[in-house]
Amino acid sequence: MFRKILVANRGEIALRVIRACRDLGIEVAVVYSEADRGAPYLELADQAICIGPPIATESYLKVTRIIAAAEVAGAQAIHPGYGFLSENSKFAEQCRESGIEFIGPPVEAMDKLGNKDKAKAVAKAAKVPTVPGSDGLITSDAEAMKFAKAVGYPVLIKAAAGGGGRGMRVVREESGLSAAISSAKSEAEGAFKDGSVFMEKYLDRPRHVEVQLLGDKHGNVVHLYERDCSLQRRHQKLVEESPSPNLPAKVREKMCEAAVRLAKQAGYYSAGTCEFLVDQENNFYFIEVNARIQVEHPVTELVTGVDLIREQIRIAAGEKLKLTQKDIVQRGHAIEVRINAEDPAHDFRPSAGTITTWRPPGGPGVRLDSHVVAGYKVPPNYDSMVAKLLVHQPTRAEAFAVMRRALREFKVEGIKTTIPIHQTIFDTPEFIEGKIDTTFIERVLMPPKKS
Ligand code: ADP
């Protein structure tokens, strides 16, 4: 096992990894940028190392500084968390070359799955259904028109390197196709330095259901069932739950098996997620793999009782998975809501600043993953998430009741947060009945204003 690990991330996920290291009796160092200097979670590590200015390209994304920090700390492994360098295979390669273990999948699997169009090819080879579309990248408008005609409008233009909902455009008719392609390309070029795009049929009100996977370096892969992440705003997840409501058992089983097949096909190990869309007839289609730990991983930890970060660390150290598929069961119902420093009353605009009051919820069935305390100043430079509030109960109805109670207890002053919109969501009848899809938030809660 490793003696010391470096955490190459910030905020709640840095704290989550620090906690896992403590639980395993491993020393832990954490990096920070000048914007995070003095953040309370840094004190919970054995060592904190400043790696540069607030701008991420000069700190959290700066490979040479992070490797140097690992060397200074004497760490044998780096945990990248999510975002930043977590899906960067060049970074993983650099770690390998520096004799440092990257706590994540093998470089080869990252390369195979890192691009959405390449990942779809792997899925097809593993006989996993994919959304119909262009087989590969779009090279010309004329070709795009042909594909769109073949699958039928509406279609979705997607960035191959995409993430966080960027580089995506819905096209409802041929006249809008060319403009959508060029705007998706330029957004992708700006965000990912890669303007390549492909096309998919735009499914009508699908659900987003994803399967959590764990694989070791000895060829064992298990799934830890699914999370439903259909509640999204602008293709960004807001609420996640497990099990997925109203998903037939047979579909769940087939989807989980498909995810395991895909991981084996790619030679995958570590934690990973296979994302699917499920249409109104319960057909499922692979969309992408997230080759890293995800924000919503605690939902699965609650229903399965498996600590995914500890497992990632053990796997990276070369240990065999102790879990077999039959050991893993879904117990009860877990839900997570993302508490972001945003103002839902004003189009979710970011709300950075100092938190004057922070009264977190607690009590039976509640888990709060957060790096925030009263007096904490939310820096404007990074992701706006300040907490993940989770509940776990025997049934979905009980989980809803506990979530309502927890949201009510949660008091935050000094900044605006997404707490009020979550209160509305948990009182909305369609959601209570599990009648959800990826358009739910915009369709039910924010219908376009009549002029
Ligand atoms: P990103 O990596 O940017 O998050 P994804 O490929 O994971 O992009 O898709 C994000 C969300 O976009 C999905 O959860 C879903 O809501 C929507 N989406 C993606 N592909 C389709 C599709 N073919 N049809 C309808 N909605 C889609």
CSV table of C-alpha atoms and ligand atoms in Angstrom, one decimal:
chain,number,residue,atom,x,y,z
A,1,MET,CA,0.0,0.0,0.0
A,2,PHE,CA,1.1,3.6,-0.6
A,3,ARG,CA,2.7,5.4,2.3
A,4,LYS,CA,1.6,8.9,1.1
A,5,ILE,CA,-0.8,10.3,-1.5
A,6,LEU,CA,-1.0,13.7,-3.1
A,7,VAL,CA,-4.4,15.1,-3.8
A,8,ALA,CA,-4.4,17.1,-7.0
A,9,ASN,CA,-7.7,18.9,-6.6
A,10,ARG,CA,-9.6,21.4,-4.4
A,11,GLY,CA,-12.8,21.8,-2.5
A,12,GLU,CA,-15.1,19.0,-1.5
A,13,ILE,CA,-13.5,16.3,-3.5
A,14,ALA,CA,-10.1,17.1,-2.1
A,15,LEU,CA,-11.5,16.8,1.3
A,16,ARG,CA,-13.3,13.5,0.4
A,17,VAL,CA,-9.9,12.0,-0.7
A,18,ILE,CA,-8.2,13.3,2.4
A,19,ARG,CA,-10.8,11.5,4.5
A,20,ALA,CA,-10.3,8.3,2.6
A,21,CYS,CA,-6.6,8.4,3.0
A,22,ARG,CA,-7.0,8.9,6.8
A,23,ASP,CA,-9.4,6.0,6.9
A,24,LEU,CA,-6.8,3.8,5.2
A,25,GLY,CA,-4.0,5.1,7.5
A,26,ILE,CA,-2.2,6.8,4.5
A,27,GLU,CA,-0.4,10.1,4.8
A,28,VAL,CA,-1.9,12.8,2.6
A,29,ALA,CA,-0.7,16.0,1.0
A,30,VAL,CA,-2.9,18.4,-0.9
A,31,VAL,CA,-2.1,21.1,-3.5
A,32,TYR,CA,-3.7,24.5,-3.5
A,33,SER,CA,-3.8,27.7,-5.6
A,34,GLU,CA,-3.4,31.2,-4.1
A,35,ALA,CA,-7.3,31.5,-4.4
A,36,ASP,CA,-7.6,28.6,-1.9
A,37,ARG,CA,-4.9,29.7,0.5
A,38,GLY,CA,-6.1,29.4,4.1
A,39,ALA,CA,-9.1,27.2,3.1
A,40,PRO,CA,-10.0,25.2,6.3
A,41,TYR,CA,-10.0,21.8,4.5
A,42,LEU,CA,-6.3,22.2,3.8
A,43,GLU,CA,-5.6,21.9,7.5
A,44,LEU,CA,-7.0,18.4,7.5
A,45,ALA,CA,-4.2,17.1,5.3
A,46,ASP,CA,-0.7,16.4,6.6
A,47,GLN,CA,0.8,18.9,4.2
A,48,ALA,CA,-0.5,21.5,1.8
A,49,ILE,CA,1.6,22.8,-1.1
A,50,CYS,CA,0.9,26.0,-3.0
A,51,ILE,CA,1.1,25.4,-6.8
A,52,GLY,CA,0.5,28.8,-8.2
A,53,PRO,CA,-2.0,31.6,-9.0
A,54,PRO,CA,-5.8,31.4,-9.0
A,55,ILE,CA,-6.1,30.8,-12.7
A,56,ALA,CA,-6.4,27.0,-13.1
A,57,THR,CA,-4.1,26.7,-16.2
A,58,GLU,CA,-1.3,28.0,-13.9
A,59,SER,CA,-2.2,25.8,-10.9
A,60,TYR,CA,-4.7,22.9,-10.8
A,61,LEU,CA,-4.1,22.2,-14.5
A,62,LYS,CA,-0.3,22.7,-14.5
A,63,VAL,CA,1.1,19.2,-14.8
A,64,THR,CA,4.8,20.1,-14.1
A,65,ARG,CA,3.9,21.9,-10.8
A,66,ILE,CA,1.7,19.0,-9.6
A,67,ILE,CA,4.3,16.4,-10.4
A,68,ALA,CA,6.9,18.6,-8.6
A,69,ALA,CA,4.6,18.9,-5.6
A,70,ALA,CA,4.3,15.1,-5.5
A,71,GLU,CA,8.1,14.8,-5.5
A,72,VAL,CA,8.4,17.4,-2.8
A,73,ALA,CA,5.8,15.6,-0.7
A,74,GLY,CA,7.4,12.2,-1.2
A,75,ALA,CA,4.0,10.9,-2.5
A,76,GLN,CA,3.9,7.6,-4.3
A,77,ALA,CA,0.5,8.2,-5.9
A,78,ILE,CA,-1.7,11.1,-7.1
A,79,HIS,CA,-5.5,11.2,-6.8
A,80,PRO,CA,-6.8,13.7,-9.4
A,81,GLY,CA,-10.4,13.9,-8.1
A,82,TYR,CA,-12.9,14.9,-10.8
A,83,GLY,CA,-12.5,17.8,-13.4
A,84,PHE,CA,-9.1,19.4,-13.8
A,85,LEU,CA,-6.5,16.7,-14.8
A,86,SER,CA,-8.6,13.7,-13.9
A,87,GLU,CA,-9.3,12.6,-17.5
A,88,ASN,CA,-6.1,13.9,-19.0
A,89,SER,CA,-4.2,10.8,-20.3
A,90,LYS,CA,-1.0,12.9,-20.9
A,91,PHE,CA,-1.0,13.7,-17.2
A,92,ALA,CA,-1.5,10.1,-16.3
A,93,GLU,CA,1.4,9.3,-18.7
A,94,GLN,CA,3.6,11.9,-17.0
A,95,CYS,CA,2.8,10.4,-13.6
A,96,ARG,CA,3.8,7.0,-14.9
A,97,GLU,CA,7.1,8.4,-16.3
A,98,SER,CA,7.9,10.1,-13.0
A,99,GLY,CA,7.4,6.8,-11.2
A,100,ILE,CA,4.2,8.0,-9.5
A,101,GLU,CA,1.0,6.0,-9.6
A,102,PHE,CA,-2.0,7.8,-11.1
A,103,ILE,CA,-5.1,6.8,-9.1
A,104,GLY,CA,-7.4,6.2,-12.1
A,105,PRO,CA,-7.7,4.0,-15.2
A,106,PRO,CA,-4.8,2.9,-17.4
A,107,VAL,CA,-3.6,5.5,-20.0
A,108,GLU,CA,-4.6,3.1,-22.8
A,109,ALA,CA,-8.2,2.9,-21.6
A,110,MET,CA,-8.3,6.7,-21.1
A,111,ASP,CA,-7.2,7.2,-24.7
A,112,LYS,CA,-9.8,4.7,-26.0
A,113,LEU,CA,-12.7,6.2,-24.0
A,114,GLY,CA,-11.6,9.9,-23.7
A,115,ASN,CA,-13.3,11.0,-26.9
A,116,LYS,CA,-17.0,10.4,-27.1
A,117,ASP,CA,-16.9,9.2,-30.8
A,118,LYS,CA,-14.1,6.8,-30.0
A,119,ALA,CA,-15.9,5.5,-26.9
A,120,LYS,CA,-19.0,4.8,-29.1
A,121,ALA,CA,-16.8,2.7,-31.3
A,122,VAL,CA,-15.7,0.7,-28.3
A,123,ALA,CA,-19.3,0.3,-27.2
A,124,LYS,CA,-20.3,-1.0,-30.6
A,125,ALA,CA,-17.5,-3.5,-30.5
A,126,ALA,CA,-18.8,-4.7,-27.1
A,127,LYS,CA,-22.3,-5.0,-28.5
A,128,VAL,CA,-23.7,-2.2,-26.4
A,129,PRO,CA,-26.4,-0.1,-28.1
A,130,THR,CA,-25.5,3.5,-28.9
A,131,VAL,CA,-27.6,6.5,-30.0
A,132,PRO,CA,-28.0,6.5,-33.9
A,133,GLY,CA,-26.0,9.2,-35.6
A,134,SER,CA,-22.9,9.9,-37.6
A,135,ASP,CA,-20.5,7.0,-37.4
A,136,GLY,CA,-17.5,9.1,-36.4
A,137,LEU,CA,-16.7,12.8,-36.8
A,138,ILE,CA,-18.5,15.3,-39.0
A,139,THR,CA,-16.2,16.4,-41.8
A,140,SER,CA,-18.5,18.6,-43.9
A,141,ASP,CA,-21.9,20.2,-43.9
A,142,ALA,CA,-23.0,18.1,-46.8
A,143,GLU,CA,-22.1,14.9,-45.0
A,144,ALA,CA,-23.9,16.2,-41.8
A,145,MET,CA,-27.0,16.9,-43.8
A,146,LYS,CA,-27.0,13.3,-45.1
A,147,PHE,CA,-26.7,11.9,-41.6
A,148,ALA,CA,-29.4,14.2,-40.2
A,149,LYS,CA,-31.8,13.1,-43.0
A,150,ALA,CA,-31.0,9.5,-42.3
A,151,VAL,CA,-31.7,9.6,-38.6
A,152,GLY,CA,-34.4,12.3,-38.8
A,153,TYR,CA,-34.6,15.7,-37.0
A,154,PRO,CA,-34.1,16.9,-34.3
A,155,VAL,CA,-30.4,16.0,-34.1
A,156,LEU,CA,-27.8,16.9,-31.6
A,157,ILE,CA,-24.3,18.2,-32.5
A,158,LYS,CA,-21.8,17.1,-29.8
A,159,ALA,CA,-18.2,17.9,-29.2
A,160,ALA,CA,-16.1,14.7,-29.3
A,161,ALA,CA,-14.0,16.1,-26.4
A,162,GLY,CA,-17.0,17.5,-24.7
A,163,GLY,CA,-17.9,17.7,-21.0
A,164,GLY,CA,-20.1,19.8,-18.7
A,165,GLY,CA,-22.7,20.2,-21.5
A,166,ARG,CA,-20.4,22.4,-23.6
A,167,GLY,CA,-20.1,22.1,-27.3
A,168,MET,CA,-23.7,20.7,-27.7
A,169,ARG,CA,-26.3,22.1,-30.1
A,170,VAL,CA,-29.8,20.9,-30.8
A,171,VAL,CA,-30.8,21.3,-34.4
A,172,ARG,CA,-34.5,21.0,-35.3
A,173,GLU,CA,-34.4,21.6,-39.0
A,174,GLU,CA,-32.0,21.6,-41.9
A,175,SER,CA,-31.8,25.4,-42.2
A,176,GLY,CA,-30.1,25.6,-38.7
A,177,LEU,CA,-27.6,22.8,-39.2
A,178,SER,CA,-24.6,24.6,-40.7
A,179,ALA,CA,-24.7,27.4,-38.1
A,180,ALA,CA,-25.0,24.9,-35.2
A,181,ILE,CA,-22.1,22.9,-36.4
A,182,SER,CA,-19.8,26.0,-36.6
A,183,SER,CA,-20.9,27.3,-33.2
A,184,ALA,CA,-20.5,23.9,-31.5
A,185,LYS,CA,-17.1,23.6,-33.1
A,186,SER,CA,-15.9,27.0,-31.9
A,187,GLU,CA,-17.2,26.5,-28.4
A,188,ALA,CA,-15.4,23.1,-28.3
A,189,GLU,CA,-12.3,24.6,-29.7
A,190,GLY,CA,-12.3,27.3,-27.0
A,191,ALA,CA,-13.2,24.9,-24.1
A,192,PHE,CA,-11.2,21.8,-25.1
A,193,LYS,CA,-8.7,22.9,-27.7
A,194,ASP,CA,-10.4,20.3,-29.9
A,195,GLY,CA,-13.1,21.4,-32.3
A,196,SER,CA,-14.1,18.0,-33.6
A,197,VAL,CA,-17.9,17.3,-33.5
A,198,PHE,CA,-20.2,14.4,-34.3
A,199,MET,CA,-24.0,14.0,-34.5
A,200,GLU,CA,-26.6,12.0,-32.7
A,201,LYS,CA,-30.3,11.7,-33.0
A,202,TYR,CA,-31.8,14.0,-30.3
A,203,LEU,CA,-33.9,11.7,-28.2
A,204,ASP,CA,-37.3,12.9,-27.0
A,205,ARG,CA,-37.5,13.4,-23.3
A,206,PRO,CA,-35.0,10.6,-22.3
A,207,ARG,CA,-33.9,9.7,-18.8
A,208,HIS,CA,-30.2,9.8,-17.9
A,209,VAL,CA,-29.2,6.6,-16.1
A,210,GLU,CA,-25.6,5.7,-15.5
A,211,VAL,CA,-23.9,2.6,-14.1
A,212,GLN,CA,-21.1,2.8,-11.6
A,213,LEU,CA,-18.2,0.4,-12.3
A,214,LEU,CA,-15.1,-0.8,-10.4
A,215,GLY,CA,-12.4,-2.8,-12.0
A,216,ASP,CA,-9.0,-4.0,-10.7
A,217,LYS,CA,-5.7,-4.6,-12.5
A,218,HIS,CA,-6.3,-8.3,-12.6
A,219,GLY,CA,-9.2,-8.2,-15.1
A,220,ASN,CA,-12.1,-8.3,-12.6
A,221,VAL,CA,-14.9,-5.8,-13.2
A,222,VAL,CA,-18.1,-5.4,-11.2
A,223,HIS,CA,-21.0,-2.9,-11.4
A,224,LEU,CA,-22.5,-1.1,-8.4
A,225,TYR,CA,-25.9,-0.5,-10.1
A,226,GLU,CA,-27.2,2.7,-11.4
A,227,ARG,CA,-27.8,6.3,-10.6
A,228,ASP,CA,-30.6,8.3,-12.2
A,229,CYS,CA,-29.4,11.8,-13.1
A,230,SER,CA,-32.3,13.0,-15.2
A,231,LEU,CA,-32.8,16.2,-13.2
A,232,GLN,CA,-30.6,18.6,-15.1
A,233,ARG,CA,-30.5,22.2,-16.1
A,234,ARG,CA,-28.8,22.9,-19.4
A,235,HIS,CA,-27.4,19.4,-19.4
A,236,GLN,CA,-25.8,19.8,-16.0
A,237,LYS,CA,-26.9,17.5,-13.2
A,238,LEU,CA,-28.7,19.0,-10.2
A,239,VAL,CA,-30.2,15.9,-8.4
A,240,GLU,CA,-29.1,12.2,-8.5
A,241,GLU,CA,-30.7,9.2,-7.0
A,242,SER,CA,-30.4,5.4,-6.8
A,243,PRO,CA,-32.2,3.2,-7.7
A,244,SER,CA,-33.7,4.9,-10.8
A,245,PRO,CA,-37.4,5.2,-10.2
A,246,ASN,CA,-39.7,3.3,-12.5
A,247,LEU,CA,-36.9,1.4,-14.2
A,248,PRO,CA,-37.9,-2.2,-14.9
A,249,ALA,CA,-35.6,-4.8,-13.2
A,250,LYS,CA,-34.8,-6.5,-16.5
A,251,VAL,CA,-33.7,-3.2,-18.1
A,252,ARG,CA,-31.5,-2.4,-15.1
A,253,GLU,CA,-29.9,-5.8,-15.3
A,254,LYS,CA,-29.2,-5.6,-19.1
A,255,MET,CA,-27.8,-2.1,-18.7
A,256,CYS,CA,-25.5,-3.0,-15.9
A,257,GLU,CA,-24.3,-6.1,-17.8
A,258,ALA,CA,-23.7,-3.9,-20.9
A,259,ALA,CA,-21.6,-1.5,-18.8
A,260,VAL,CA,-19.4,-4.3,-17.5
A,261,ARG,CA,-18.9,-5.6,-21.1
A,262,LEU,CA,-17.8,-2.2,-22.3
A,263,ALA,CA,-15.3,-1.8,-19.4
A,264,LYS,CA,-13.8,-5.2,-20.2
A,265,GLN,CA,-13.6,-4.4,-23.9
A,266,ALA,CA,-11.6,-1.2,-23.0
A,267,GLY,CA,-9.3,-3.0,-20.5
A,268,TYR,CA,-10.6,-0.6,-17.8
A,269,TYR,CA,-9.7,-0.6,-14.2
A,270,SER,CA,-10.3,1.8,-11.2
A,271,ALA,CA,-13.7,3.5,-10.7
A,272,GLY,CA,-15.6,4.6,-13.8
A,273,THR,CA,-19.1,5.4,-15.0
A,274,CYS,CA,-20.9,4.3,-18.1
A,275,GLU,CA,-23.6,6.8,-19.0
A,276,PHE,CA,-26.8,5.8,-20.9
A,277,LEU,CA,-29.9,7.6,-22.1
A,278,VAL,CA,-33.2,5.6,-21.7
A,279,ASP,CA,-36.1,6.4,-24.0
A,280,GLN,CA,-39.8,6.4,-23.2
A,281,GLU,CA,-40.0,2.7,-24.3
A,282,ASN,CA,-37.1,1.8,-21.9
A,283,ASN,CA,-34.6,1.2,-24.6
A,284,PHE,CA,-31.2,2.3,-23.4
A,285,TYR,CA,-28.3,3.8,-25.4
A,286,PHE,CA,-24.7,4.3,-24.4
A,287,ILE,CA,-23.6,8.0,-24.6
A,288,GLU,CA,-20.2,8.2,-22.8
A,289,VAL,CA,-17.8,6.9,-20.2
A,290,ASN,CA,-16.6,9.1,-17.4
A,291,ALA,CA,-13.2,7.6,-16.7
A,292,ARG,CA,-12.8,9.0,-13.2
A,293,ILE,CA,-14.7,9.3,-9.9
A,294,GLN,CA,-17.9,11.4,-10.3
A,295,VAL,CA,-19.4,14.1,-8.2
A,296,GLU,CA,-22.4,11.9,-7.5
A,297,HIS,CA,-20.5,8.8,-6.4
A,298,PRO,CA,-21.7,9.1,-2.8
A,299,VAL,CA,-25.2,8.1,-3.9
A,300,THR,CA,-23.8,4.7,-4.8
A,301,GLU,CA,-21.8,4.5,-1.6
A,302,LEU,CA,-25.0,4.9,0.4
A,303,VAL,CA,-27.0,2.2,-1.4
A,304,THR,CA,-24.2,-0.3,-1.7
A,305,GLY,CA,-22.1,0.5,1.4
A,306,VAL,CA,-18.9,0.4,-0.7
A,307,ASP,CA,-16.4,3.3,-0.2
A,308,LEU,CA,-15.5,4.0,-3.8
A,309,ILE,CA,-12.5,6.2,-3.1
A,310,ARG,CA,-10.9,3.6,-0.8
A,311,GLU,CA,-11.5,1.0,-3.5
A,312,GLN,CA,-9.8,3.3,-6.1
A,313,ILE,CA,-6.8,3.6,-3.9
A,314,ARG,CA,-6.6,-0.1,-3.2
A,315,ILE,CA,-6.9,-0.9,-6.9
A,316,ALA,CA,-4.2,1.6,-7.8
A,317,ALA,CA,-1.9,-0.1,-5.3
A,318,GLY,CA,-2.5,-3.4,-7.2
A,319,GLU,CA,-4.9,-5.1,-4.8
A,320,LYS,CA,-7.5,-7.5,-6.1
A,321,LEU,CA,-11.1,-6.6,-5.7
A,322,LYS,CA,-12.5,-8.3,-2.6
A,323,LEU,CA,-16.0,-7.7,-3.9
A,324,THR,CA,-17.7,-10.1,-6.2
A,325,GLN,CA,-20.9,-9.2,-8.1
A,326,LYS,CA,-23.1,-11.1,-5.8
A,327,ASP,CA,-21.8,-9.2,-2.7
A,328,ILE,CA,-23.1,-6.0,-4.2
A,329,VAL,CA,-26.8,-5.2,-3.4
A,330,GLN,CA,-28.8,-2.0,-3.6
A,331,ARG,CA,-30.2,-1.3,-0.1
A,332,GLY,CA,-32.8,1.4,0.3
A,333,HIS,CA,-32.9,4.7,-1.6
A,334,ALA,CA,-30.3,7.5,-1.8
A,335,ILE,CA,-30.6,11.0,-3.2
A,336,GLU,CA,-28.1,13.7,-3.7
A,337,VAL,CA,-28.7,17.4,-4.4
A,338,ARG,CA,-26.0,19.8,-5.5
A,339,ILE,CA,-25.8,23.0,-3.5
A,340,ASN,CA,-24.2,25.6,-5.7
A,341,ALA,CA,-23.3,29.2,-5.1
A,342,GLU,CA,-25.8,30.4,-7.7
A,343,ASP,CA,-28.9,32.4,-7.7
A,344,PRO,CA,-31.8,30.4,-9.0
A,345,ALA,CA,-34.1,33.4,-9.0
A,346,HIS,CA,-31.7,35.2,-11.5
A,347,ASP,CA,-31.0,32.5,-14.1
A,348,PHE,CA,-28.5,30.7,-11.8
A,349,ARG,CA,-25.9,33.4,-12.0
A,350,PRO,CA,-22.8,32.7,-9.9
A,351,SER,CA,-22.9,34.1,-6.4
A,352,ALA,CA,-19.3,34.2,-5.1
A,353,GLY,CA,-18.6,36.0,-1.8
A,354,THR,CA,-18.3,35.3,2.0
A,355,ILE,CA,-20.6,32.9,3.7
A,356,THR,CA,-21.7,34.6,6.9
A,357,THR,CA,-24.1,31.9,8.2
A,358,TRP,CA,-23.6,28.2,7.6
A,359,ARG,CA,-25.9,25.9,9.5
A,360,PRO,CA,-25.7,22.5,7.9
A,361,PRO,CA,-28.4,19.8,8.3
A,362,GLY,CA,-27.8,16.6,10.2
A,363,GLY,CA,-29.6,13.8,12.0
A,364,PRO,CA,-30.6,10.3,10.9
A,365,GLY,CA,-30.1,9.5,7.2
A,366,VAL,CA,-28.2,12.7,6.3
A,367,ARG,CA,-24.7,12.9,4.8
A,368,LEU,CA,-23.1,16.2,3.8
A,369,ASP,CA,-20.0,16.4,1.7
A,370,SER,CA,-18.7,19.9,1.9
A,371,HIS,CA,-15.5,21.8,2.5
A,372,VAL,CA,-17.3,25.0,3.6
A,373,VAL,CA,-17.6,26.6,7.1
A,374,ALA,CA,-19.0,29.9,8.3
A,375,GLY,CA,-16.7,32.7,7.2
A,376,TYR,CA,-15.6,30.8,4.1
A,377,LYS,CA,-15.1,33.0,1.0
A,378,VAL,CA,-16.3,31.2,-2.2
A,379,PRO,CA,-13.6,32.1,-4.7
A,380,PRO,CA,-15.0,33.2,-8.1
A,381,ASN,CA,-12.4,31.2,-10.0
A,382,TYR,CA,-13.8,27.7,-9.9
A,383,ASP,CA,-16.9,25.5,-10.0
A,384,SER,CA,-19.7,26.9,-7.9
A,385,MET,CA,-20.6,23.8,-5.9
A,386,VAL,CA,-20.3,24.3,-2.1
A,387,ALA,CA,-21.9,21.1,-0.8
A,388,LYS,CA,-23.5,17.8,-1.7
A,389,LEU,CA,-26.4,17.0,0.5
A,390,LEU,CA,-27.4,13.3,0.5
A,391,VAL,CA,-30.0,11.3,2.2
A,392,HIS,CA,-30.4,7.5,2.6
A,393,GLN,CA,-33.6,5.8,3.7
A,394,PRO,CA,-35.4,2.4,3.2
A,395,THR,CA,-37.8,3.8,0.6
A,396,ARG,CA,-37.9,6.7,-1.9
A,397,ALA,CA,-40.9,8.3,-0.1
A,398,GLU,CA,-38.9,8.3,3.2
A,399,ALA,CA,-35.9,9.7,1.4
A,400,PHE,CA,-38.0,12.5,0.1
A,401,ALA,CA,-39.3,13.3,3.6
A,402,VAL,CA,-35.8,13.4,5.0
A,403,MET,CA,-34.5,15.5,2.1
A,404,ARG,CA,-37.3,18.1,2.7
A,405,ARG,CA,-36.4,18.2,6.4
A,406,ALA,CA,-32.7,18.5,5.7
A,407,LEU,CA,-33.2,21.3,3.1
A,408,ARG,CA,-35.3,23.2,5.7
A,409,GLU,CA,-32.6,22.9,8.3
A,410,PHE,CA,-29.9,24.0,5.9
A,411,LYS,CA,-29.3,27.8,6.4
A,412,VAL,CA,-26.8,29.7,4.3
A,413,GLU,CA,-26.4,33.4,4.4
A,414,GLY,CA,-24.0,35.8,2.6
A,415,ILE,CA,-24.4,34.1,-0.8
A,416,LYS,CA,-27.3,32.8,-2.8
A,417,THR,CA,-27.6,29.0,-3.3
A,418,THR,CA,-29.6,26.4,-5.1
A,419,ILE,CA,-31.4,25.4,-1.9
A,420,PRO,CA,-34.7,27.1,-2.8
A,421,ILE,CA,-35.0,25.4,-6.2
A,422,HIS,CA,-34.4,22.0,-4.5
A,423,GLN,CA,-37.2,22.8,-2.1
A,424,THR,CA,-39.5,23.4,-5.1
A,425,ILE,CA,-38.3,20.2,-6.9
A,426,PHE,CA,-39.0,18.0,-3.8
A,427,ASP,CA,-42.5,19.4,-3.6
A,428,THR,CA,-43.3,18.8,-7.3
A,429,PRO,CA,-45.8,16.0,-7.9
A,430,GLU,CA,-44.3,14.7,-11.1
A,431,PHE,CA,-40.9,14.2,-9.4
A,432,ILE,CA,-42.5,12.6,-6.4
A,433,GLU,CA,-44.1,10.1,-8.8
A,434,GLY,CA,-40.8,9.5,-10.5
A,435,LYS,CA,-42.1,10.9,-13.8
A,436,ILE,CA,-38.8,12.5,-14.8
A,437,ASP,CA,-36.7,13.0,-17.8
A,438,THR,CA,-33.8,15.3,-18.8
A,439,THR,CA,-36.1,18.2,-19.8
A,440,PHE,CA,-38.0,18.1,-16.5
A,441,ILE,CA,-36.5,21.1,-14.8
A,442,GLU,CA,-36.8,23.4,-17.8
A,443,ARG,CA,-40.2,22.0,-18.9
A,444,VAL,CA,-42.0,21.8,-15.5
A,445,LEU,CA,-40.2,24.3,-13.3
A,446,MET,CA,-39.1,27.0,-15.7
A,447,PRO,CA,-41.5,27.1,-18.6
A,448,PRO,CA,-40.5,29.9,-21.0
A,449,LYS,CA,-42.1,33.2,-19.9
A,450,LYS,CA,-45.0,34.3,-22.1
A,451,SER,CA,-44.4,37.7,-23.6
B,1,ADP,P1,-21.3,16.1,-21.2
B,1,ADP,O1,-20.1,15.2,-21.3
B,1,ADP,O2,-21.1,17.5,-21.8
B,1,ADP,O3,-22.0,16.1,-19.9
B,1,ADP,P2,-23.1,14.1,-22.3
B,1,ADP,O4,-22.9,13.3,-23.5
B,1,ADP,O5,-22.9,13.3,-21.0
B,1,ADP,O6,-22.4,15.5,-22.3
B,1,ADP,O7,-24.7,14.5,-22.2
B,1,ADP,C1,-25.1,15.4,-21.2
B,1,ADP,C2,-26.6,15.4,-21.3
B,1,ADP,O8,-27.1,15.9,-22.5
B,1,ADP,C3,-27.3,14.1,-21.1
B,1,ADP,O9,-27.5,13.7,-19.8
B,1,ADP,C4,-28.7,14.4,-21.7
B,1,ADP,O10,-29.5,15.2,-20.9
B,1,ADP,C5,-28.3,15.3,-22.9
B,1,ADP,N1,-28.1,14.4,-24.1
B,1,ADP,C6,-26.9,13.9,-24.6
B,1,ADP,N2,-27.1,13.2,-25.7
B,1,ADP,C7,-28.4,13.3,-26.0
B,1,ADP,C8,-29.2,12.8,-27.1
B,1,ADP,N3,-28.7,12.1,-28.1
B,1,ADP,N4,-30.5,13.0,-27.1
B,1,ADP,C9,-31.1,13.8,-26.1
B,1,ADP,N5,-30.4,14.3,-25.0
B,1,ADP,C10,-29.0,14.1,-25.0
